Coordinates of C-alpha atoms and ligand atoms in Angstrom, one line a residue:
M112 CA -18.7 -11.8 -24.7
A113 CA -19.5 -8.1 -24.1
T114 CA -17.1 -5.6 -25.5
T115 CA -16.1 -2.2 -24.2
L116 CA -14.4 0.5 -26.2
I117 CA -12.5 3.3 -24.4
K118 CA -12.0 5.8 -27.1
G119 CA -9.9 8.9 -27.7
G120 CA -8.0 9.0 -24.4
L121 CA -4.3 9.4 -23.6
V122 CA -3.2 6.0 -22.7
V123 CA -0.5 6.4 -20.1
S124 CA 2.0 3.7 -19.3
A125 CA 5.2 3.6 -17.3
T126 CA 7.2 4.1 -20.5
G127 CA 5.2 6.7 -22.4
S128 CA 1.8 8.1 -23.4
V129 CA -0.1 7.8 -26.6
L130 CA -3.5 8.7 -27.9
A131 CA -5.3 5.4 -28.5
D132 CA -8.5 3.5 -28.3
V133 CA -8.6 0.5 -25.9
L134 CA -10.9 -2.5 -26.7
I135 CA -11.8 -4.8 -23.9
D136 CA -13.4 -8.1 -24.9
G137 CA -15.0 -9.9 -22.0
E138 CA -12.6 -9.7 -19.1
T139 CA -9.4 -9.1 -21.2
I140 CA -7.9 -6.2 -23.2
A141 CA -8.2 -7.2 -26.8
A142 CA -6.5 -4.4 -28.6
V143 CA -4.8 -0.9 -28.3
L144 CA -5.5 0.9 -31.5
A145 CA -4.9 4.2 -33.2
P146 CA -7.9 6.5 -32.4
G147 CA -10.8 5.6 -34.7
S148 CA -9.0 2.7 -36.2
T149 CA -11.0 0.3 -38.4
A150 CA -8.1 -2.3 -38.4
L151 CA -10.4 -4.8 -36.7
G152 CA -12.8 -4.6 -39.7
G153 CA -15.2 -1.9 -38.9
D154 CA -16.3 1.0 -36.8
L155 CA -15.7 -0.2 -33.2
A156 CA -17.6 2.7 -31.7
A157 CA -20.7 1.5 -33.6
T158 CA -20.3 -2.2 -32.7
A159 CA -19.0 -2.2 -29.1
D160 CA -21.5 -3.0 -26.4
T161 CA -20.3 -0.1 -24.3
V162 CA -18.4 2.9 -25.5
I163 CA -16.6 5.2 -23.0
D164 CA -15.5 8.6 -24.4
A165 CA -12.1 9.4 -22.8
T166 CA -11.4 12.4 -24.9
G167 CA -9.2 14.8 -22.9
K168 CA -8.7 12.2 -20.2
Y169 CA -6.0 9.7 -19.1
V170 CA -6.5 6.0 -19.6
I171 CA -4.3 4.1 -17.1
P172 CA -3.9 0.6 -15.8
G173 CA -5.9 0.0 -12.6
G174 CA -4.1 0.9 -9.5
I175 CA -2.4 -1.9 -7.5
D176 CA -2.2 -1.3 -3.8
A177 CA 0.4 -3.9 -2.6
H178 CA 0.1 -3.2 1.1
T179 CA -3.3 -3.3 2.8
H180 CA -4.6 -4.8 6.1
M181 CA -8.4 -5.4 5.9
S182 CA -9.8 -6.6 9.3
L183 CA -6.3 -7.0 10.7
P184 CA -6.4 -7.8 14.4
F185 CA -4.2 -5.3 16.1
G186 CA -3.8 -3.7 19.5
G187 CA -6.9 -5.4 21.0
T188 CA -9.2 -4.5 18.1
S189 CA -9.4 -5.1 14.3
A190 CA -8.9 -2.8 11.4
S191 CA -12.3 -1.2 10.7
D192 CA -12.4 -1.9 6.9
T193 CA -13.4 -5.4 6.1
P194 CA -12.5 -7.1 2.7
E195 CA -15.9 -5.9 1.5
T196 CA -15.8 -2.3 2.6
G197 CA -12.1 -1.8 1.9
T198 CA -12.2 -3.2 -1.6
R199 CA -15.3 -1.1 -2.4
A200 CA -13.5 2.0 -1.2
A201 CA -10.4 1.0 -3.2
A202 CA -12.5 0.7 -6.3
W203 CA -14.0 4.2 -5.8
G204 CA -10.4 5.5 -5.9
G205 CA -9.2 3.7 -9.0
T206 CA -7.5 0.8 -7.4
T207 CA -8.5 -2.5 -9.0
T208 CA -6.1 -4.9 -7.2
I209 CA -4.9 -5.1 -3.6
V210 CA -2.4 -7.4 -2.0
D211 CA -3.3 -7.9 1.6
F212 CA -1.5 -9.8 4.4
A213 CA -2.5 -13.2 5.7
V214 CA -1.3 -13.7 9.2
Q215 CA 0.6 -16.5 10.9
S216 CA 0.9 -15.7 14.6
A217 CA 3.6 -16.9 16.8
G218 CA 3.1 -20.7 17.4
G219 CA 0.5 -20.9 14.7
D220 CA 0.4 -22.8 11.5
V221 CA 1.3 -20.8 8.4
L222 CA -1.1 -22.6 6.0
E223 CA -3.9 -22.5 8.5
G224 CA -3.3 -18.7 8.8
L225 CA -3.5 -18.4 5.0
A226 CA -6.7 -20.5 4.9
K227 CA -8.3 -18.2 7.5
W228 CA -7.5 -15.2 5.3
H229 CA -9.0 -17.0 2.2
G230 CA -12.1 -17.6 4.3
M231 CA -12.3 -13.9 5.2
F232 CA -11.9 -12.6 1.6
D233 CA -13.6 -15.2 -0.5
G234 CA -16.9 -13.9 -1.9
E235 CA -16.5 -10.5 -0.2
C236 CA -14.4 -8.4 -2.5
A237 CA -15.3 -5.9 -5.2
I238 CA -11.8 -6.1 -6.9
D239 CA -9.2 -8.7 -7.4
Y240 CA -6.8 -9.5 -4.5
G241 CA -3.7 -11.4 -3.6
F242 CA -1.9 -12.1 -0.3
H243 CA 1.5 -11.8 1.2
Q244 CA 2.1 -13.9 4.2
I245 CA 3.0 -12.4 7.6
I246 CA 5.4 -14.8 9.4
G247 CA 4.7 -13.7 12.9
G248 CA 6.5 -16.6 14.5
V249 CA 9.6 -17.9 12.7
D250 CA 9.9 -21.4 14.1
E251 CA 11.0 -24.7 12.6
Q252 CA 7.5 -25.5 11.3
A253 CA 7.1 -22.1 9.6
L254 CA 10.5 -22.4 8.0
A255 CA 9.7 -25.8 6.7
V256 CA 6.3 -24.7 5.2
M257 CA 7.3 -21.4 3.7
P258 CA 8.4 -22.9 0.3
R259 CA 5.0 -24.3 -0.2
L260 CA 3.5 -20.8 -0.2
I261 CA 4.8 -20.4 -3.8
D262 CA 2.4 -23.1 -5.0
E263 CA -0.4 -21.2 -3.3
G264 CA 0.4 -18.1 -5.3
I265 CA 1.9 -16.4 -2.2
T266 CA 5.4 -15.3 -3.3
S267 CA 6.3 -12.8 -0.6
F268 CA 6.3 -12.7 3.1
K269 CA 6.6 -10.0 5.8
L270 CA 8.8 -10.1 8.9
F271 CA 8.8 -7.6 11.7
M272 CA 11.8 -6.1 13.4
A273 CA 9.2 -4.2 15.5
Y274 CA 6.3 -5.1 17.8
P275 CA 8.0 -7.4 20.4
G276 CA 5.5 -9.9 21.8
V277 CA 3.3 -9.6 18.7
F278 CA 4.9 -10.3 15.3
Y279 CA 8.6 -9.6 16.2
A280 CA 11.4 -11.6 14.7
T281 CA 14.9 -11.8 16.2
D282 CA 17.9 -11.4 14.0
D283 CA 18.7 -15.1 14.0
Q284 CA 15.1 -15.8 12.9
I285 CA 15.3 -13.2 10.2
L286 CA 18.5 -14.9 9.0
R287 CA 16.8 -18.3 8.8
A288 CA 13.8 -16.9 7.0
M289 CA 16.0 -15.1 4.5
Q290 CA 18.0 -18.2 3.8
V291 CA 14.7 -19.9 2.8
A292 CA 13.9 -16.8 0.6
A293 CA 17.3 -17.0 -1.1
D294 CA 16.8 -20.7 -1.8
T295 CA 13.2 -20.4 -3.1
G296 CA 12.6 -17.0 -4.7
L297 CA 10.2 -15.8 -2.0
L298 CA 10.6 -12.0 -1.6
T299 CA 11.3 -10.8 2.0
M300 CA 9.3 -7.8 3.0
M301 CA 10.6 -6.1 6.1
H302 CA 9.1 -3.8 8.8
A303 CA 12.4 -2.1 9.6
E304 CA 12.2 -0.5 13.1
N305 CA 14.2 -1.6 16.2
G306 CA 11.2 -2.7 18.3
P307 CA 13.0 -3.5 21.6
V308 CA 14.7 -0.1 21.7
I309 CA 11.5 1.7 20.7
D310 CA 9.6 -0.1 23.5
V311 CA 12.1 1.1 26.1
L312 CA 11.9 4.7 24.9
A313 CA 8.1 4.6 24.8
A314 CA 7.9 3.2 28.4
Q315 CA 10.3 6.0 29.6
L316 CA 8.2 8.6 27.9
V317 CA 5.0 7.3 29.5
E318 CA 6.7 7.2 32.9
Q319 CA 7.5 10.9 32.4
G320 CA 3.8 11.6 31.7
R321 CA 4.4 12.1 28.0
T322 CA 1.4 10.1 27.0
D323 CA 0.0 12.0 24.0
P324 CA 0.0 10.6 20.4
Y325 CA 2.9 13.0 19.5
F326 CA 5.2 10.9 21.7
H327 CA 4.5 7.9 19.5
G328 CA 6.6 9.7 16.9
I329 CA 9.3 10.6 19.4
A330 CA 9.6 7.1 20.7
R331 CA 9.9 5.6 17.2
A332 CA 13.0 7.6 16.4
W333 CA 14.4 7.8 12.9
Q334 CA 17.7 6.4 14.2
M335 CA 15.8 3.1 14.9
E336 CA 14.4 3.0 11.4
E337 CA 17.8 3.7 9.9
E338 CA 19.5 1.1 12.1
A339 CA 16.9 -1.6 11.4
T340 CA 17.0 -0.9 7.7
H341 CA 20.8 -1.2 7.7
R342 CA 20.6 -4.5 9.6
A343 CA 18.0 -5.9 7.2
I344 CA 20.2 -4.9 4.3
M345 CA 23.2 -6.6 5.8
L346 CA 21.2 -9.8 6.5
G347 CA 20.0 -9.7 2.9
N348 CA 23.6 -9.2 1.8
L349 CA 24.8 -12.1 3.8
T350 CA 22.1 -14.5 2.7
G351 CA 21.7 -13.3 -0.9
A352 CA 18.0 -12.7 -0.4
P353 CA 16.4 -9.8 -2.2
L354 CA 14.8 -7.3 0.3
Y355 CA 11.8 -5.1 0.1
V356 CA 11.5 -2.6 2.9
V357 CA 7.9 -1.5 3.6
H358 CA 6.6 1.9 4.7
V359 CA 9.8 3.8 4.6
S360 CA 9.5 7.2 6.3
A361 CA 12.9 8.4 7.4
K362 CA 15.3 10.1 5.0
Q363 CA 18.1 8.2 6.6
A364 CA 16.5 4.9 5.8
V365 CA 16.2 6.1 2.1
A366 CA 19.9 6.7 2.2
Q367 CA 20.6 3.2 3.5
L368 CA 18.6 1.8 0.6
A369 CA 20.2 4.0 -2.0
A370 CA 23.7 3.1 -0.8
A371 CA 22.9 -0.6 -0.9
R372 CA 21.5 -0.3 -4.4
D373 CA 24.5 1.7 -5.5
N374 CA 26.5 -1.2 -4.1
G375 CA 24.7 -3.5 -6.4
Q376 CA 22.4 -5.2 -3.9
N377 CA 18.9 -6.2 -4.8
V378 CA 17.0 -4.1 -2.3
F379 CA 13.8 -2.1 -2.8
G380 CA 11.7 0.4 -0.8
E381 CA 8.1 1.4 -0.6
T382 CA 6.7 4.6 0.9
C383 CA 3.1 5.7 1.5
P384 CA 1.2 8.9 0.8
Q385 CA 1.1 9.8 4.5
Y386 CA 4.9 10.0 4.6
L387 CA 5.0 12.2 1.6
Y388 CA 2.3 14.7 2.7
L389 CA 1.9 14.6 6.5
S390 CA 4.2 15.4 9.3
L391 CA 5.0 14.8 13.0
E392 CA 4.5 18.5 13.9
E393 CA 1.3 19.2 12.0
H394 CA -0.5 15.9 12.4
L395 CA 0.8 13.7 15.3
G396 CA 0.9 16.9 17.3
A397 CA -2.6 18.0 16.3
D398 CA -5.0 19.5 18.8
S399 CA -8.8 19.8 18.3
A400 CA -11.8 21.0 20.2
E401 CA -13.3 17.5 20.1
W402 CA -10.2 15.4 21.0
G403 CA -7.8 17.9 22.5
R404 CA -4.2 16.7 22.2
F405 CA -5.5 13.2 21.4
E406 CA -6.5 14.4 17.9
G407 CA -3.0 13.2 16.7
A408 CA -4.2 9.6 17.3
K409 CA -5.8 9.7 13.8
W410 CA -2.2 9.7 12.4
V411 CA -0.6 7.1 14.7
C412 CA 1.0 4.6 12.4
S413 CA 4.3 2.7 12.3
T414 CA 6.7 3.7 11.0
P415 CA 5.6 7.1 12.3
L416 CA 5.1 10.4 10.5
R417 CA 8.4 12.3 10.4
S418 CA 9.4 15.9 11.1
R419 CA 8.9 18.3 8.3
A420 CA 11.6 20.6 9.8
E421 CA 14.0 17.7 9.3
G422 CA 13.0 17.4 5.6
H423 CA 12.0 13.7 5.3
Q424 CA 9.1 14.5 3.0
D425 CA 11.2 16.3 0.5
V426 CA 13.8 13.5 0.4
L427 CA 11.0 10.9 -0.1
W428 CA 9.6 12.8 -3.1
Q429 CA 13.1 13.0 -4.5
S430 CA 13.6 9.3 -4.0
L431 CA 10.6 8.6 -6.1
R432 CA 12.2 10.6 -8.9
T433 CA 15.6 9.0 -8.6
N434 CA 14.1 5.5 -8.1
D435 CA 15.8 5.0 -4.7
I436 CA 12.2 4.2 -3.7
Q437 CA 10.3 2.2 -6.3
M438 CA 6.7 2.0 -5.1
V439 CA 3.9 3.8 -3.3
S440 CA 1.4 1.6 -1.4
T441 CA -1.0 2.8 1.4
D442 CA -0.4 0.4 4.3
H443 CA -4.2 0.8 4.7
C444 CA -4.9 -0.1 8.3
P445 CA -7.9 2.0 9.4
F446 CA -9.2 2.4 12.9
C447 CA -12.1 4.6 14.1
M448 CA -11.4 7.2 16.8
K449 CA -14.4 6.0 18.8
E450 CA -13.7 2.8 20.6
Q451 CA -10.6 2.1 18.6
K452 CA -8.0 4.8 18.6
E453 CA -9.4 6.0 21.9
L454 CA -8.1 2.8 23.5
G455 CA -4.9 4.8 23.8
L456 CA -6.3 7.8 25.7
G457 CA -3.7 8.4 28.4
D458 CA -1.1 6.0 26.9
F459 CA -0.1 6.4 23.3
R460 CA 1.3 2.8 23.3
R461 CA -2.3 1.5 23.3
I462 CA -3.4 3.4 20.2
P463 CA -3.9 0.9 17.4
N464 CA -1.4 1.7 14.7
G465 CA -2.6 2.6 11.2
I466 CA -4.1 5.1 8.8
G467 CA -6.8 4.6 6.1
S468 CA -5.8 5.7 2.6
V469 CA -6.8 2.9 0.2
E470 CA -9.4 5.1 -1.5
H471 CA -7.1 8.1 -2.1
R472 CA -3.8 6.7 -3.2
M473 CA -4.3 7.2 -6.9
D474 CA -5.6 10.8 -6.4
L475 CA -2.9 11.8 -3.8
M476 CA -0.1 10.5 -6.1
Y477 CA -1.7 12.3 -9.1
Q478 CA -1.5 15.5 -7.1
G479 CA 2.3 14.8 -7.0
V480 CA 2.1 15.1 -10.8
V481 CA 0.2 18.3 -10.6
Q482 CA 2.7 19.7 -8.2
G483 CA 5.6 18.7 -10.4
E484 CA 7.0 16.1 -8.1
I485 CA 6.7 13.2 -10.5
T486 CA 5.8 12.7 -14.1
L487 CA 2.5 11.3 -15.4
E488 CA 4.3 8.1 -16.5
R489 CA 6.1 7.8 -13.1
W490 CA 2.6 8.1 -11.4
V491 CA 1.5 5.0 -13.3
E492 CA 4.8 3.2 -12.7
L493 CA 4.8 3.8 -8.9
T494 CA 1.1 2.9 -8.4
S495 CA 0.5 0.1 -10.8
T496 CA 3.3 -1.2 -13.1
T497 CA 6.1 -1.6 -10.5
P498 CA 3.7 -3.2 -8.0
A499 CA 2.7 -5.7 -10.7
R500 CA 6.3 -6.5 -11.5
M501 CA 7.5 -6.6 -7.9
F502 CA 4.8 -9.0 -6.8
G503 CA 4.4 -11.3 -9.8
L504 CA 1.3 -9.9 -11.3
Y505 CA 2.7 -8.2 -14.4
G506 CA 1.2 -9.0 -17.8
R507 CA -2.2 -9.7 -16.2
K508 CA -2.1 -6.5 -14.2
G509 CA -0.2 -3.2 -14.3
V510 CA -0.2 -2.7 -18.0
I511 CA -2.7 -1.9 -20.8
Q512 CA -1.8 -4.4 -23.6
P513 CA -3.6 -7.2 -25.4
G514 CA -4.0 -10.2 -23.1
A515 CA -3.9 -8.2 -19.9
D516 CA -6.9 -8.2 -17.6
G517 CA -9.4 -5.4 -18.4
D518 CA -8.5 -3.4 -15.3
V519 CA -8.6 0.2 -16.6
V520 CA -9.2 3.6 -15.0
V521 CA -10.3 6.7 -16.9
Y522 CA -8.9 9.7 -15.0
D523 CA -10.0 13.3 -15.7
P524 CA -7.2 15.8 -15.2
K525 CA -9.8 18.6 -15.5
G526 CA -11.9 17.1 -12.7
H527 CA -11.6 17.8 -9.0
T528 CA -11.8 15.7 -5.9
S529 CA -12.5 17.1 -2.4
I530 CA -11.4 14.5 0.1
G531 CA -13.3 14.2 3.4
V532 CA -16.1 12.6 5.4
G533 CA -19.4 13.4 3.7
K534 CA -17.6 14.2 0.4
T535 CA -15.7 11.3 -1.1
H536 CA -15.3 9.0 1.9
H537 CA -16.3 5.3 1.4
M538 CA -13.8 3.8 3.9
N539 CA -15.3 2.4 7.1
M540 CA -13.9 5.0 9.4
D541 CA -15.4 7.8 11.5
H542 CA -12.8 10.3 10.2
S543 CA -10.5 10.8 7.3
A544 CA -6.8 11.2 7.8
W545 CA -7.0 13.3 4.5
E546 CA -9.8 15.6 5.5
G547 CA -9.6 18.8 3.5
F548 CA -7.2 17.6 0.8
E549 CA -8.1 19.0 -2.6
I550 CA -7.0 17.0 -5.7
D551 CA -6.8 18.6 -9.2
G552 CA -8.1 15.5 -10.9
H553 CA -10.8 12.9 -10.6
V554 CA -11.4 9.1 -11.0
D555 CA -14.2 9.0 -13.6
T556 CA -14.5 5.4 -14.6
V557 CA -13.1 2.2 -13.1
I558 CA -13.2 -1.1 -15.0
S559 CA -12.4 -4.3 -13.3
R560 CA -11.8 -7.3 -15.6
G561 CA -14.1 -5.7 -18.2
R562 CA -16.9 -4.7 -15.9
V563 CA -17.5 -1.0 -15.2
I564 CA -17.6 -0.8 -11.4
V565 CA -17.5 3.0 -10.9
D566 CA -18.9 5.5 -13.5
G567 CA -19.6 9.2 -13.1
G568 CA -20.0 9.1 -9.4
E569 CA -22.0 5.9 -9.4
Y570 CA -20.9 2.6 -7.8
L571 CA -21.7 -0.4 -10.0
G572 CA -19.5 -3.0 -8.4
R573 CA -20.6 -6.2 -6.7
K574 CA -19.4 -7.9 -3.6
G575 CA -17.8 -11.2 -4.7
D576 CA -16.8 -10.2 -8.2
G577 CA -13.2 -9.7 -7.0
R578 CA -11.1 -12.9 -7.3
F579 CA -8.1 -14.2 -5.6
V580 CA -5.1 -13.9 -7.9
K581 CA -2.2 -16.4 -7.6
R582 CA 1.0 -14.5 -8.0
E583 CA 4.2 -15.5 -9.8
L584 CA 7.7 -14.8 -8.4
S585 CA 8.8 -11.2 -8.4
Q586 CA 10.3 -10.0 -11.7
Y587 CA 13.0 -8.3 -9.7
L588 CA 14.8 -11.5 -8.7
V589 CA 18.1 -12.1 -10.3
Ligands
URP1309 O1 0.8 1.4 11.5 C1 0.8 0.4 10.8 N1 1.7 0.3 9.8 N2 -0.1 -0.6 11.0 C2 -0.2 -1.8 10.2 C3 0.8 -2.8 10.6 C4 2.1 -2.6 9.9 O2 3.1 -2.6 10.6 O3 2.1 -2.6 8.7
ZN1310 ZN1 4.7 -2.8 9.2
ZN1311 ZN1 1.4 -2.7 7.0

């Protein structure tokens, strides 16, 4: 088995940082040693097959992005990154595992939906991947089959309080699915927005001629995120099912989660870089020479970007420090402007929802360290360790320790990353939602199960090397 020694770096974990050498043997971390240690019987730097000098750099567990949608069919088109292009872009950015969403549509068979996603991903990916299951139609058959997902390594499922006519679940359906979750240990992930009310508001805006992307953000009012979050929490309380609320953007939804946690309830929240950095005013309301007031379509996603004047972004950063929000994923769901986002010219309701960020999450969250929003250790916790614990991957992923998969990133805090098309852009999109962002750090080397897949600006990964990972139950169940 080939060995790799990463020497002299600062090994950063969720609990602390220490100067150490990391030895990977084959696909697995074999040892974490004092720098230059000969405890294994000799000079490792002289005997290892590959030696990576990480002096002055951070050595972190590979990023885990627990919320992506490669090739997701949505709004009459499909997300523009395939499993192949999306996982390659993820690798470039220091993410070594994604958890994507297999889809069961209303009236469809859950296990057939899962099999279809296996077919799409198998042999395509550059990095390891798992699946959550979208239950887009909670019916008797779906409820009966859900417990079998656990044997398939799918230990979480997503329900939608939004998107009537697409994935939408009614309260009684949510109750039934949560009862199954409480009985089995499946983790309920919730898209918490009141879809029926939002659809009425959106129709009224369009009737008034307010058709620009900006009104996507107005229709999807924070009150309807707060309300749905509260309702989901109450249904979780009633059933005893733990709850994980995805893509939280409104400060009022954060307050609902914080109050429920203070009350002892097992609820969790995830936010995304777009809700921390971008805003309704600056981005959804953007206006360019090329696209006019349709420019904002680049940032149409649900939940929507929120007003900076109302202070949502500051509260979200704070919630990452106080642990009221526990994770940062991307909700990577990219669409090109040409032929995709432009489906919504003249009617914001037809703009496919989603932003592409899988490549930039580790960098964007590192910038939070640079700006003093979070600590170095919290960076690792939010982007790797908690995702692993939340979604049953911990031990293999999310930590640098003997026995774990050799998924390791060498990050250079003295490096620099200029984000943008033609600079660092490997996602399959004709624009970047992050154009012009400057990061005071750089992903130098990415190792996936012992193989160097990115090194010094060179991509060395291979389609098909990424494997499906069966997940255990969440470590956060009680
Ligand atoms: O805008 C978004 N979030 N698109 C992806 C689908 C979802 O709701 O996660
Ligand atoms: Zn969603
Ligand atoms: Zn999503």
